[in-house]
Tab-separated table of C-alpha atoms in Angstrom:
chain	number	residue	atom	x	y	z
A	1	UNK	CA	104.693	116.841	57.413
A	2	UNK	CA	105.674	113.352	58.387
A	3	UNK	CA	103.235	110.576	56.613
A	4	UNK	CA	101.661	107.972	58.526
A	5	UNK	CA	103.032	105.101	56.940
A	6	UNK	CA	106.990	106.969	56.967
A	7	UNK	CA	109.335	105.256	58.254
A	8	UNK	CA	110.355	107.174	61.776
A	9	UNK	CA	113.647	106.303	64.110
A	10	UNK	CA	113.267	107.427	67.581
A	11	UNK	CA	116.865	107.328	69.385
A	12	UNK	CA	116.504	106.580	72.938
A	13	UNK	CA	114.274	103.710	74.720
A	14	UNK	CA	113.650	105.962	78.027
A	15	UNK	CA	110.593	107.270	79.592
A	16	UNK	CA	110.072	109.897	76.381
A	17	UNK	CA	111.056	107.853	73.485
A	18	UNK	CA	108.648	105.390	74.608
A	19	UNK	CA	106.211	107.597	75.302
A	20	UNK	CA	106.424	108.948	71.923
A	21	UNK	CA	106.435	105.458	70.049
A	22	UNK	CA	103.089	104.701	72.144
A	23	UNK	CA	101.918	108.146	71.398
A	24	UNK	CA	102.648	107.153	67.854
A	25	UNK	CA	101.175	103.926	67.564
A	26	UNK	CA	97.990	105.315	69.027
A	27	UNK	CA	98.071	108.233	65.965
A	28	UNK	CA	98.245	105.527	63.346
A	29	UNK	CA	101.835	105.737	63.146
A	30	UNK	CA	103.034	102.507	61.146
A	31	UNK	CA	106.292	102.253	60.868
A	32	UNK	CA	108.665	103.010	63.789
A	33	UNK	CA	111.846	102.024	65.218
A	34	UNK	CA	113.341	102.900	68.492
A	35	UNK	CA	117.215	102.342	68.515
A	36	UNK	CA	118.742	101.719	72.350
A	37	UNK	CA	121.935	101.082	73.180
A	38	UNK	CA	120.690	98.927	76.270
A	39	UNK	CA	120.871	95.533	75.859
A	40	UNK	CA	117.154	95.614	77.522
A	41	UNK	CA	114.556	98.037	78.554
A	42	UNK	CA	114.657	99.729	80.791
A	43	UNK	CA	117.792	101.156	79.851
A	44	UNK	CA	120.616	101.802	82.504
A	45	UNK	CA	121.341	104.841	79.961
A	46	UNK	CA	117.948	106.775	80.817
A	47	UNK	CA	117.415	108.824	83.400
A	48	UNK	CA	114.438	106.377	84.565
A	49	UNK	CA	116.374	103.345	85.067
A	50	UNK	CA	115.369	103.802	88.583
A	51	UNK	CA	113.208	102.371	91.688
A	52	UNK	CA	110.727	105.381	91.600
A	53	UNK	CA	110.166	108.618	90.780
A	54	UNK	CA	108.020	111.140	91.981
A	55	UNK	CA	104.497	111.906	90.379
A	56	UNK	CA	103.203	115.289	91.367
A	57	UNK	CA	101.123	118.621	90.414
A	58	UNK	CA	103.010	121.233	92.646
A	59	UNK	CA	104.739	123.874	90.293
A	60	UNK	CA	105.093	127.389	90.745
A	61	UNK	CA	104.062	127.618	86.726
A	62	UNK	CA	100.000	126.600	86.480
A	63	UNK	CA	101.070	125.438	83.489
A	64	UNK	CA	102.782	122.728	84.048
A	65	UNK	CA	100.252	122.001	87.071
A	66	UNK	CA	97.472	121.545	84.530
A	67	UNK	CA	99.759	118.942	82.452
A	68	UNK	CA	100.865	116.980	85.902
A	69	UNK	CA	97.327	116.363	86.289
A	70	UNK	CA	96.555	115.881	82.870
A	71	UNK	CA	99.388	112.826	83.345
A	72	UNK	CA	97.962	111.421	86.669
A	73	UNK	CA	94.952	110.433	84.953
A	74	UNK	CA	97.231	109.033	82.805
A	75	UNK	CA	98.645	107.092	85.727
A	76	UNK	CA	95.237	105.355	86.574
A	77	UNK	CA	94.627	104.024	83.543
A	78	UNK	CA	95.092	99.808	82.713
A	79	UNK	CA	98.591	100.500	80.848
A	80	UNK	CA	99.953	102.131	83.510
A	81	UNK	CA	97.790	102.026	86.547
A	82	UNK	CA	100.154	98.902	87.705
A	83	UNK	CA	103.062	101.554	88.448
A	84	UNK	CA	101.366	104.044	90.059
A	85	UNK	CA	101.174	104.668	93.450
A	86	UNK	CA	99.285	107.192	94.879
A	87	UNK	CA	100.747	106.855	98.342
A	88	UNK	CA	100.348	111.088	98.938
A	89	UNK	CA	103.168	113.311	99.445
A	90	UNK	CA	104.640	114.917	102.381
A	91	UNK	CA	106.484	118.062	101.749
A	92	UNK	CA	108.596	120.079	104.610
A	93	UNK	CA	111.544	122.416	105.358
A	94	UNK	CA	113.243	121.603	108.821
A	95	UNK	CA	114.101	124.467	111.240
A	96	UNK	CA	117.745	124.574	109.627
A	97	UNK	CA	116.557	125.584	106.041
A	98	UNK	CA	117.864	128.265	103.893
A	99	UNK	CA	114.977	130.940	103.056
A	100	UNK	CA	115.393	129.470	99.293
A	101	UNK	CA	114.324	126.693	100.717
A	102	UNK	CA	111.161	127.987	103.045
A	103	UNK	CA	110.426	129.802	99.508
A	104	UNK	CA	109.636	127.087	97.549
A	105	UNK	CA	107.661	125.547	100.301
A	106	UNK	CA	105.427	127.862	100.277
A	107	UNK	CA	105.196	128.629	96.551
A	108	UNK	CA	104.547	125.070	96.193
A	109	UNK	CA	101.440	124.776	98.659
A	110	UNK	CA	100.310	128.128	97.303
A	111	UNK	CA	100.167	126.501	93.894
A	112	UNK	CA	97.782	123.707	94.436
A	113	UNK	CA	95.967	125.233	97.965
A	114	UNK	CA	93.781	127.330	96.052
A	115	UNK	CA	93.229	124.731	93.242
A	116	UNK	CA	89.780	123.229	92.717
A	117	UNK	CA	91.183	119.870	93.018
A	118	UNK	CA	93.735	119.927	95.463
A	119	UNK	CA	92.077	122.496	97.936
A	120	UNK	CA	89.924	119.270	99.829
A	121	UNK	CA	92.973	117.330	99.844
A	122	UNK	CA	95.578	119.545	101.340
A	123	UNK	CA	96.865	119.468	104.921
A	124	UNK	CA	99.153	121.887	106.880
A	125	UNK	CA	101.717	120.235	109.405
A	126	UNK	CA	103.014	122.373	111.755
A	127	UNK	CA	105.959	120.944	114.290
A	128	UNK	CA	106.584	117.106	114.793
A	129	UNK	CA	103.783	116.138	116.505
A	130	UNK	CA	101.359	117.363	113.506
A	131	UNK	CA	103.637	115.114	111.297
A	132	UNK	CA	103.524	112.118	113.664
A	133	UNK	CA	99.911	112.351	113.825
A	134	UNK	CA	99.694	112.210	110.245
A	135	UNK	CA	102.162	109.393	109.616
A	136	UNK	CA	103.111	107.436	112.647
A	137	UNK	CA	105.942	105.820	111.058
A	138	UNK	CA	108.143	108.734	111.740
A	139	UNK	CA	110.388	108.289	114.925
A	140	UNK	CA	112.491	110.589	114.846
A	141	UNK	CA	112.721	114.523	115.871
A	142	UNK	CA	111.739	116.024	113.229
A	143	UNK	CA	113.260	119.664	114.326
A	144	UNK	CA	111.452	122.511	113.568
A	145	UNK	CA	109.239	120.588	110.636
A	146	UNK	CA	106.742	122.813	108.612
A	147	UNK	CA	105.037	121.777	105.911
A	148	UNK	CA	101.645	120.304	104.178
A	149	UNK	CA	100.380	116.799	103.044
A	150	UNK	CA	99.108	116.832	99.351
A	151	UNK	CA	96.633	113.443	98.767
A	152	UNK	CA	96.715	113.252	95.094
A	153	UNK	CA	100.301	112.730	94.722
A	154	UNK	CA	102.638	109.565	95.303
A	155	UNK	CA	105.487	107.873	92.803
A	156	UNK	CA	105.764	105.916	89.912
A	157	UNK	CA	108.228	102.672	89.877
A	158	UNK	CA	109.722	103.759	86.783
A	159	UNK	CA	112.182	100.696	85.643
A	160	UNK	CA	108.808	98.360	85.741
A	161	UNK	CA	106.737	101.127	83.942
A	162	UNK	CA	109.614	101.106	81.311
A	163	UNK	CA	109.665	97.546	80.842
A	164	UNK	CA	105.742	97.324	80.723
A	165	UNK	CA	105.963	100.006	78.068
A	166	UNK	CA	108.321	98.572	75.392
A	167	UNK	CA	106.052	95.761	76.257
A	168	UNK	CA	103.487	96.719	75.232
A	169	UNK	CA	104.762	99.035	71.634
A	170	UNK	CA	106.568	95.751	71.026
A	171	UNK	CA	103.365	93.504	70.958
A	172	UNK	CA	101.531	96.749	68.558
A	173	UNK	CA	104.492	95.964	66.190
A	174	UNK	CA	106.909	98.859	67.111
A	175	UNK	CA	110.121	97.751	66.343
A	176	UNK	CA	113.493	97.823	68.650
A	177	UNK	CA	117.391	97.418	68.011
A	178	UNK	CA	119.559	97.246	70.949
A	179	UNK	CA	122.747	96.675	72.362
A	180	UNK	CA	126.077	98.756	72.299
A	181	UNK	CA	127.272	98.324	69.186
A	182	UNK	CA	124.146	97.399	67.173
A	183	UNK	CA	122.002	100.594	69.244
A	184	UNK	CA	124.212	103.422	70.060
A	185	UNK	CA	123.106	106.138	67.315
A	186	UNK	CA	127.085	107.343	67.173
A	187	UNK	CA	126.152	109.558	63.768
A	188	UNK	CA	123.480	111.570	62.003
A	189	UNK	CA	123.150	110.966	58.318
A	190	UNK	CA	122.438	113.811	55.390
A	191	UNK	CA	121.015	113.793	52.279
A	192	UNK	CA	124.641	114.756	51.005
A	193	UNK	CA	126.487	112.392	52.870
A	194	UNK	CA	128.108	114.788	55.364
A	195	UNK	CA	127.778	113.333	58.994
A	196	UNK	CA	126.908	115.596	61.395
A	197	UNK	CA	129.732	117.080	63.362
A	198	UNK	CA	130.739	114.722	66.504
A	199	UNK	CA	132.764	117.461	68.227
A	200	UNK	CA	131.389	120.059	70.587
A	201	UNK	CA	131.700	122.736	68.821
A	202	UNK	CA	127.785	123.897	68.660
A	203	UNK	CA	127.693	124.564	65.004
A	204	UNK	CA	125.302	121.705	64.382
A	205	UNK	CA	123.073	121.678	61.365
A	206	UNK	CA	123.135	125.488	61.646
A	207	UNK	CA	126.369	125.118	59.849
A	208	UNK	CA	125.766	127.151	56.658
A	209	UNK	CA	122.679	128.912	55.015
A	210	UNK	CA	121.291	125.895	53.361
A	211	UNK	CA	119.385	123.095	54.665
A	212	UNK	CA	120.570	119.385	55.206
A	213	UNK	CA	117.970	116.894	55.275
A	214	UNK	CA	118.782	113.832	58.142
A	215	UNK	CA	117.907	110.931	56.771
A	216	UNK	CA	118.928	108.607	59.442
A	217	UNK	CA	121.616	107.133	61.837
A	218	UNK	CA	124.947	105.236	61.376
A	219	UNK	CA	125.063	102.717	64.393
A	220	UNK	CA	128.337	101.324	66.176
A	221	UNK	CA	128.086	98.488	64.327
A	222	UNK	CA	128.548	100.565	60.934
A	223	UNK	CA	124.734	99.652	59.736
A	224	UNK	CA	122.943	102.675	58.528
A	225	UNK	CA	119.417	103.016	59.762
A	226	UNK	CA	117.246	105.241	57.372
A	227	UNK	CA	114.193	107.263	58.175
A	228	UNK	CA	112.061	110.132	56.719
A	229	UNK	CA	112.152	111.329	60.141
A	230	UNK	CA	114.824	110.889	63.251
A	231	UNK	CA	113.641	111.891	67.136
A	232	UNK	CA	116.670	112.265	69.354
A	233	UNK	CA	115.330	111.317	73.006
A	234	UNK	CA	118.428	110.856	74.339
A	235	UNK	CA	118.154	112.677	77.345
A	236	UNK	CA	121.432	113.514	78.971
A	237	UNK	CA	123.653	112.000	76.257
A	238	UNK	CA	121.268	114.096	72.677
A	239	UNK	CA	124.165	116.664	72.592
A	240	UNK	CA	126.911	113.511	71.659
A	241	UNK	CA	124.508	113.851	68.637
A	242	UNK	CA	123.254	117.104	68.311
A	243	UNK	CA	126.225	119.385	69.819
A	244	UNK	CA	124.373	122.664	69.561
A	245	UNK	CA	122.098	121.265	71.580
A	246	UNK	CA	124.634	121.461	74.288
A	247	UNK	CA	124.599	125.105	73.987
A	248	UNK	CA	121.243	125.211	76.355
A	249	UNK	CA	120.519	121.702	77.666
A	250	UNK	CA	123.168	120.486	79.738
A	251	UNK	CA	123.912	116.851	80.999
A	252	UNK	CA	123.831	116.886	84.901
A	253	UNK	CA	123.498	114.683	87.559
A	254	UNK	CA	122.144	113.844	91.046
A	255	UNK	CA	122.902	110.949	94.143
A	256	UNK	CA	120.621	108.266	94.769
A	257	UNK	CA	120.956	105.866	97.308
A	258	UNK	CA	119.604	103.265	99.114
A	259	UNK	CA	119.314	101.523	102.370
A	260	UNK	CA	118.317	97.319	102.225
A	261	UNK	CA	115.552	96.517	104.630
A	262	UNK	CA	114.410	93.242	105.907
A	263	UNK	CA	111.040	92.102	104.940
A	264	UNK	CA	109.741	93.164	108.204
A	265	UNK	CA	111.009	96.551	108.041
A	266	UNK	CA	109.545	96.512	104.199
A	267	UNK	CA	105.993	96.184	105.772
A	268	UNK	CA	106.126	98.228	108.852
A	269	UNK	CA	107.296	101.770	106.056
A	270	UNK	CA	104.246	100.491	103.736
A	271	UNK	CA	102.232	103.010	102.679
A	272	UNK	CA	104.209	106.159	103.773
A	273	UNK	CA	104.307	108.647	102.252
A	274	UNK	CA	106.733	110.172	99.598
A	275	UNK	CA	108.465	112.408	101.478
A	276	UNK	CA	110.202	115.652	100.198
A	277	UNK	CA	112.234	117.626	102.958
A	278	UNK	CA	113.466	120.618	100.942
A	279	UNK	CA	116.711	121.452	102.264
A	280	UNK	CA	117.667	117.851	102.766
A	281	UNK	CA	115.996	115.864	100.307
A	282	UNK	CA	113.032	113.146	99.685
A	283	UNK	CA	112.421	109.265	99.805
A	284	UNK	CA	109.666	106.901	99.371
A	285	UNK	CA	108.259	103.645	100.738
A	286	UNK	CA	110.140	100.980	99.947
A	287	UNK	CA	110.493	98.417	96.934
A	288	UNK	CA	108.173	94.927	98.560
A	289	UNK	CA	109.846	93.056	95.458
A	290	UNK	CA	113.974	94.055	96.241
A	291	UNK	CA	113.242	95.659	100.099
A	292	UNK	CA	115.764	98.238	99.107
A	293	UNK	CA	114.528	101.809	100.528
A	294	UNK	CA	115.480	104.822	97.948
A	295	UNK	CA	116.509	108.064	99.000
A	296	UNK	CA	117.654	110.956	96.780
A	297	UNK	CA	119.710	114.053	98.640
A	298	UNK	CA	118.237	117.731	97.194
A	299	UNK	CA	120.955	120.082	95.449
A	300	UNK	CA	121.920	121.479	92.424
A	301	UNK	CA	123.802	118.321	90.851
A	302	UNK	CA	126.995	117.923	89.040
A	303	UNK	CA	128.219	118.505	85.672
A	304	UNK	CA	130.993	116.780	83.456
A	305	UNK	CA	132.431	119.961	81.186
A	306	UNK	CA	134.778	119.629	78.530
A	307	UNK	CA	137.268	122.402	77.316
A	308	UNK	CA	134.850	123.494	74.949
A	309	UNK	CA	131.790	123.644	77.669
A	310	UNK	CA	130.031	121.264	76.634
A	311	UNK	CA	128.761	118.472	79.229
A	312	UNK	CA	128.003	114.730	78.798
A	313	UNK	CA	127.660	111.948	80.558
A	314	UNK	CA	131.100	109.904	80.713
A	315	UNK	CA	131.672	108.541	77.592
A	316	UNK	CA	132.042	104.909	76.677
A	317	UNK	CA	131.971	103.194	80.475
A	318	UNK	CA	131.039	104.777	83.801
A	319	UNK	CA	134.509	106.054	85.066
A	320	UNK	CA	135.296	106.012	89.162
A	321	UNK	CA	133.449	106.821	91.443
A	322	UNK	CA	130.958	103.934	91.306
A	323	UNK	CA	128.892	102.432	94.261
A	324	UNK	CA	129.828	105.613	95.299
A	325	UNK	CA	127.759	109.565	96.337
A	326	UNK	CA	129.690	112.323	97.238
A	327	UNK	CA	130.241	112.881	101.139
A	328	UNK	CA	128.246	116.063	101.003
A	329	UNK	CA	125.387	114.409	99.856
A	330	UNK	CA	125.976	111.406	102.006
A	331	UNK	CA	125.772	113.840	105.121
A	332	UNK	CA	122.460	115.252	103.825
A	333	UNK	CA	120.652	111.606	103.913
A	334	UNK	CA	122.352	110.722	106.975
A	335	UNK	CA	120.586	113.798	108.616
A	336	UNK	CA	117.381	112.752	106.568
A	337	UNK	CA	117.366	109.845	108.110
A	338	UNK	CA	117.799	110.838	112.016
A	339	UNK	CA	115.418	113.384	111.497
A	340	UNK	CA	112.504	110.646	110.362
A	341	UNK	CA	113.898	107.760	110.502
A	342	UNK	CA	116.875	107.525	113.295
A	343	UNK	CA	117.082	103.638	113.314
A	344	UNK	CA	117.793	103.981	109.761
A	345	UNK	CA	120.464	106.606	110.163
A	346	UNK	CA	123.668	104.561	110.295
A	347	UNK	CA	122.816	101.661	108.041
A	348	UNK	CA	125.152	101.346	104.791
A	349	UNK	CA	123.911	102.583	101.727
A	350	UNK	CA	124.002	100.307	98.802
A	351	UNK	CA	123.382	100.409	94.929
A	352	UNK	CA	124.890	104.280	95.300
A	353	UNK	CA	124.897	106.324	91.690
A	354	UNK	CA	124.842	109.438	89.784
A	355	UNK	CA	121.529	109.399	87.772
A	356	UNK	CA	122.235	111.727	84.058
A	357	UNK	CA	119.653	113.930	83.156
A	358	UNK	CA	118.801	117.021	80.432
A	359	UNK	CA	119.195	120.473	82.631
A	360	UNK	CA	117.963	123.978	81.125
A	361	UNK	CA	118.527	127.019	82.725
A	362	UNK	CA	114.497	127.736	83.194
A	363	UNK	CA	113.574	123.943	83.611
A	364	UNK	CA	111.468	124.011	80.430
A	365	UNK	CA	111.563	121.290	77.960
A	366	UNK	CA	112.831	121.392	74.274
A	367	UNK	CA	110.181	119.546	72.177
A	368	UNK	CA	111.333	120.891	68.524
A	369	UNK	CA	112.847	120.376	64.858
A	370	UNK	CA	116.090	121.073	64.857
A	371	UNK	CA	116.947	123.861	62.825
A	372	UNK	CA	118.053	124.076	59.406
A	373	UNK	CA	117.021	120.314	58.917
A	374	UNK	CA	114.131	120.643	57.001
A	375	UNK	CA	111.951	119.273	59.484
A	376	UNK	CA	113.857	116.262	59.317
A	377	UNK	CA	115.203	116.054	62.567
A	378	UNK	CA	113.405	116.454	65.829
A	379	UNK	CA	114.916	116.597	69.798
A	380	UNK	CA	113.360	115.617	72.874
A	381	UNK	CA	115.213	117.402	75.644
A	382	UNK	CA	115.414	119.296	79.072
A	383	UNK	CA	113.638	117.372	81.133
A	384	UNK	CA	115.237	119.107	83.974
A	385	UNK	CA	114.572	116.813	86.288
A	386	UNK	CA	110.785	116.764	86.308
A	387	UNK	CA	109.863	115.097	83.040
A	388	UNK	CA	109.352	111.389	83.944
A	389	UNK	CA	105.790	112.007	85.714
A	390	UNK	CA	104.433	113.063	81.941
A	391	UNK	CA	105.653	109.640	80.851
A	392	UNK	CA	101.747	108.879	80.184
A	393	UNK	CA	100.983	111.870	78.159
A	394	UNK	CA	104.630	112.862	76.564
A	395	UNK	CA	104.022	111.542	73.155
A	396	UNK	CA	101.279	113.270	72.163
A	397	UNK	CA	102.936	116.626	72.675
A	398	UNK	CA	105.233	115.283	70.078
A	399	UNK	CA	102.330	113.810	67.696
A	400	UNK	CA	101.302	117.606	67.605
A	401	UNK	CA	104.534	118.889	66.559
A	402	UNK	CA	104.713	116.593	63.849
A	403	UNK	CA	100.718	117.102	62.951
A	404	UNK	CA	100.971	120.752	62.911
A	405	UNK	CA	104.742	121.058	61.551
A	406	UNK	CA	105.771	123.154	63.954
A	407	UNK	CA	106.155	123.888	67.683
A	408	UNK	CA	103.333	126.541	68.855
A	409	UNK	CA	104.111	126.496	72.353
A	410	UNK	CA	107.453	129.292	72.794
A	411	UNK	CA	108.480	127.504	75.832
A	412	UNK	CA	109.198	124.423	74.244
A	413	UNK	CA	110.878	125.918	70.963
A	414	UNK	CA	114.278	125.057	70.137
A	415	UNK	CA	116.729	128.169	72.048
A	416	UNK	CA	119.412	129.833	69.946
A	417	UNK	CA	121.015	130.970	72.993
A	418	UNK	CA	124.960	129.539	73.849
A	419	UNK	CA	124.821	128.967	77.475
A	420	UNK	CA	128.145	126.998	77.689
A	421	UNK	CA	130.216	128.407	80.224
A	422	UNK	CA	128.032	129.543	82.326
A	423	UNK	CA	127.019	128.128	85.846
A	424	UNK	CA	123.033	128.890	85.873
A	425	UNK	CA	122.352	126.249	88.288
A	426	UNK	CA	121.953	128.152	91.612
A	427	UNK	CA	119.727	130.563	90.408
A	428	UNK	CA	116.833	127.983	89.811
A	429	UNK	CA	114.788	128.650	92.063
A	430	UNK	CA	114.227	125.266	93.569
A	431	UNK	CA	117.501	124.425	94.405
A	432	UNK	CA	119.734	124.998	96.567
A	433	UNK	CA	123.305	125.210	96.241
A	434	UNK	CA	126.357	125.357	94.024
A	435	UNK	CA	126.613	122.757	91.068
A	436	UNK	CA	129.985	120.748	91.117
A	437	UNK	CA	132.006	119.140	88.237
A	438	UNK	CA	132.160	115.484	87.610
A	439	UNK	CA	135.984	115.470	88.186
A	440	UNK	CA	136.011	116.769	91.708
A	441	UNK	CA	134.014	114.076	93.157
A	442	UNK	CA	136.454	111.811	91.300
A	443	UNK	CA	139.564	113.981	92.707
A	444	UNK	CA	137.526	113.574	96.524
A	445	UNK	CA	136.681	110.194	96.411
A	446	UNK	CA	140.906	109.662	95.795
A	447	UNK	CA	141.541	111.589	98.137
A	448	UNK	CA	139.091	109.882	101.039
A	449	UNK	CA	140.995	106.296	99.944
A	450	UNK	CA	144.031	107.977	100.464
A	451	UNK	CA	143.365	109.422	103.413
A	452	UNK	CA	141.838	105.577	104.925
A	453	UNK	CA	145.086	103.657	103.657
């Protein structure tokens, strides 16, 4: 068990490390460092570094319904009330959507309409005119809409909540190195001086029958950072580190875009609400401080696979395409757009990217020692795209695993399943689609400028 006054590295300044260094502090944790390979926080390596994100309860698993709430009241409190928005949350299929689609819908209303505290606050919206009623801001068709209004919901502006976060664990004496050479964690060091394996092989620290005790991190800078006890919250980019953990969590990606509004336009979308239409995808009122409006297309996301199935973000720069989303996805917002907002529909998008994240194949986290490392060595992972919202509560998950020395929860146990290889992606069950690689959007966007010049 990891002593209070041990020294602890936490890899990773995103919305979990941070979480867990607060978490940590709180416990009477004394002596951590987070290393982040950011030059600031937030970090344009985590999966946060981002206008907003959606806070909500609807899940088709109680159990994580019961923790979403659990982190809204997290949400309203003085540390991180100033980030929260509780602006409600429109969710809706159009007449066009798949049955997948119509499925989740209604799995999702079903999970929080008979709920003590969501049944008072729930609304059904049937056609366009319910929806127009509801929010008036909508102009456009809206074509066969269905759907409910959930009150207790809304977003999170995530890149402030970051930056108030580090803050804050900076000022209660949490300490942080950053930058790209002196905090990118490019090695994992053992008791008997064998680095950890940088290829992907997926051998790991289950190399052998014996156990290796990890007793720190060699930085880009060749400075050795030591530590009774190393947390990899690296997200997308943990199995660069920890290749087995590439056998079940896989780096993947979605679009964001956005469209910059005048100031005037900024007002007259205030208070809308965020707005999640299933088989086209979701947006929320806009930034007041940058006017930029954010909207995210719905899909199953892309992967970057190597020859030895492994997938990672692109390595040391963002390769081609930047400022750039795939024209699939770019149709789906367009069509977002005239279907809400039609005077919004043609506008260029700007600040376009591919935003990394942890995937598992049954969107459960990974919240574990890594084995055979003597409980040396723990990874915070999966976050499948719906782990920023437990920002709030995140660390003390952790703060139990280390209290009770072990992860009690199944769910969250590390998997000794190799999933490499294997394209799991259309068969969760809310998304829709087939997942692409990396290097066919690359291989399109060529072939677009080509076919302009």
């Amino acid at each position: 068990m990891t002593r209070k006054n041990s020294p602890v590295l936490i890899l990773g300044g995103g919305a979990w490390g941070l979480s867990t260094a607060l978490h940590m502090v709180n416990s009477g944790y004394s002596d951590i460092k987070v290393i982040e390979r950011a030059e600031q926080i937030p970090s344009r390596y985590s999966a946060a570094w981002d206008l907003n994100k959606i806070v909500r309860a609807e899940y088709e698993d109680p159990f994580y319904t019961d923790l979403a709430l659990d982190a809204m009241e997290g949400w309203k409190t003085p540390l991180f009330g100033p980030y929260y928005h509780q602006t409600g949350y429109v969710v809706a299929a159009t007449g066009r959507a798949p049955q997948k689609a119509i499925d989740h819908l209604e799995k999702a209303l079903s999970s929080i309409s008979s709920h003590p505290k969501f049944a008072p606050e729930i609304r059904q919206l049937n056609g366009a005119k319910d929806f127009k009623d509801h929010t008036w801001q909508y102009t456009g068709p809206l074509t066969g809409f269905k759907g409910y209004f959930n009150r207790i919901a809304g977003y999170a502006h995530s890149a402030d909540a970051l930056k108030g976060i580090w803050e804050h664990c900076a000022g209660r004496g949490v300490k942080f190195v950053m930058g790209e050479l002196a905090g990118r964690a490019v090695e994992l060091l053992y008791e008997d001086k064998i680095a950890f394996p940088s290829s992907s092989t997926g051998t790991g620290p289950q190399t052998g029958t014996t156990e290796r005790r990890c007793i720190g991190v060699k930085a880009a800078d060749g400075k050795h950072h030591f530590a009774d006890l190393t947390i990899c919250a690296l997200g997308a980019y943990g199995a660069s580190l920890i290749p087995s953990l590439g056998n079940f969590a896989v780096a993947r990606c979605w679009s964001v875009a956005h469209v910059q509004l005048t100031e005037a336009e900024t007002d007259y979308l205030r208070g809308i609400p965020t707005t999640n239409v299933r088989d086209l995808g979701f947006f929320f009122e806009p930034d007041p401080k940058t006017r930029l409006f954010k909207l995210c297309p719905l899909g199953t996301g892309y992967t970057n696979t190597d020859s030895d199935g492994l997938s990672l973000p692109p390595g040391e720069h963002l390769p081609p395409p930047q400022d750039y989303i795939p024209f699939e996805d770019e149709q789906k917002l367009r069509q977002l757009l005239r279907e809400t907002f039609p005077w919004m529909a043609e506008r260029p998008f700007v600040d376009q990217k591919l935003c990394w994240f942890s995937d598992t194949a049954d969107s459960e986290y990974c919240i574990d020692f890594v084995p055979r490392a003597n409980k040396s060595l723990a990874v915070l992972s999966g976050d499948s795209g719906h782990g920023f919202k437990m920002m709030p509560i995140f660390g003390k998950w952790v703060v139990e695993l280390l209290e009770r020395n072990e992860q009690r929860r199944p769910r969250w146990q590390w998997r000794n399943t190799d999933l490499r290889g294997k394209d799991w992606s259309a068969s969760v069950s809310w998304r829709i689609g087939q997942s692409r690689e990396l290097c066919d959007l690359i291989d399109d966007k060529a072939k677009m400028v080509k076919a302009r010049l």
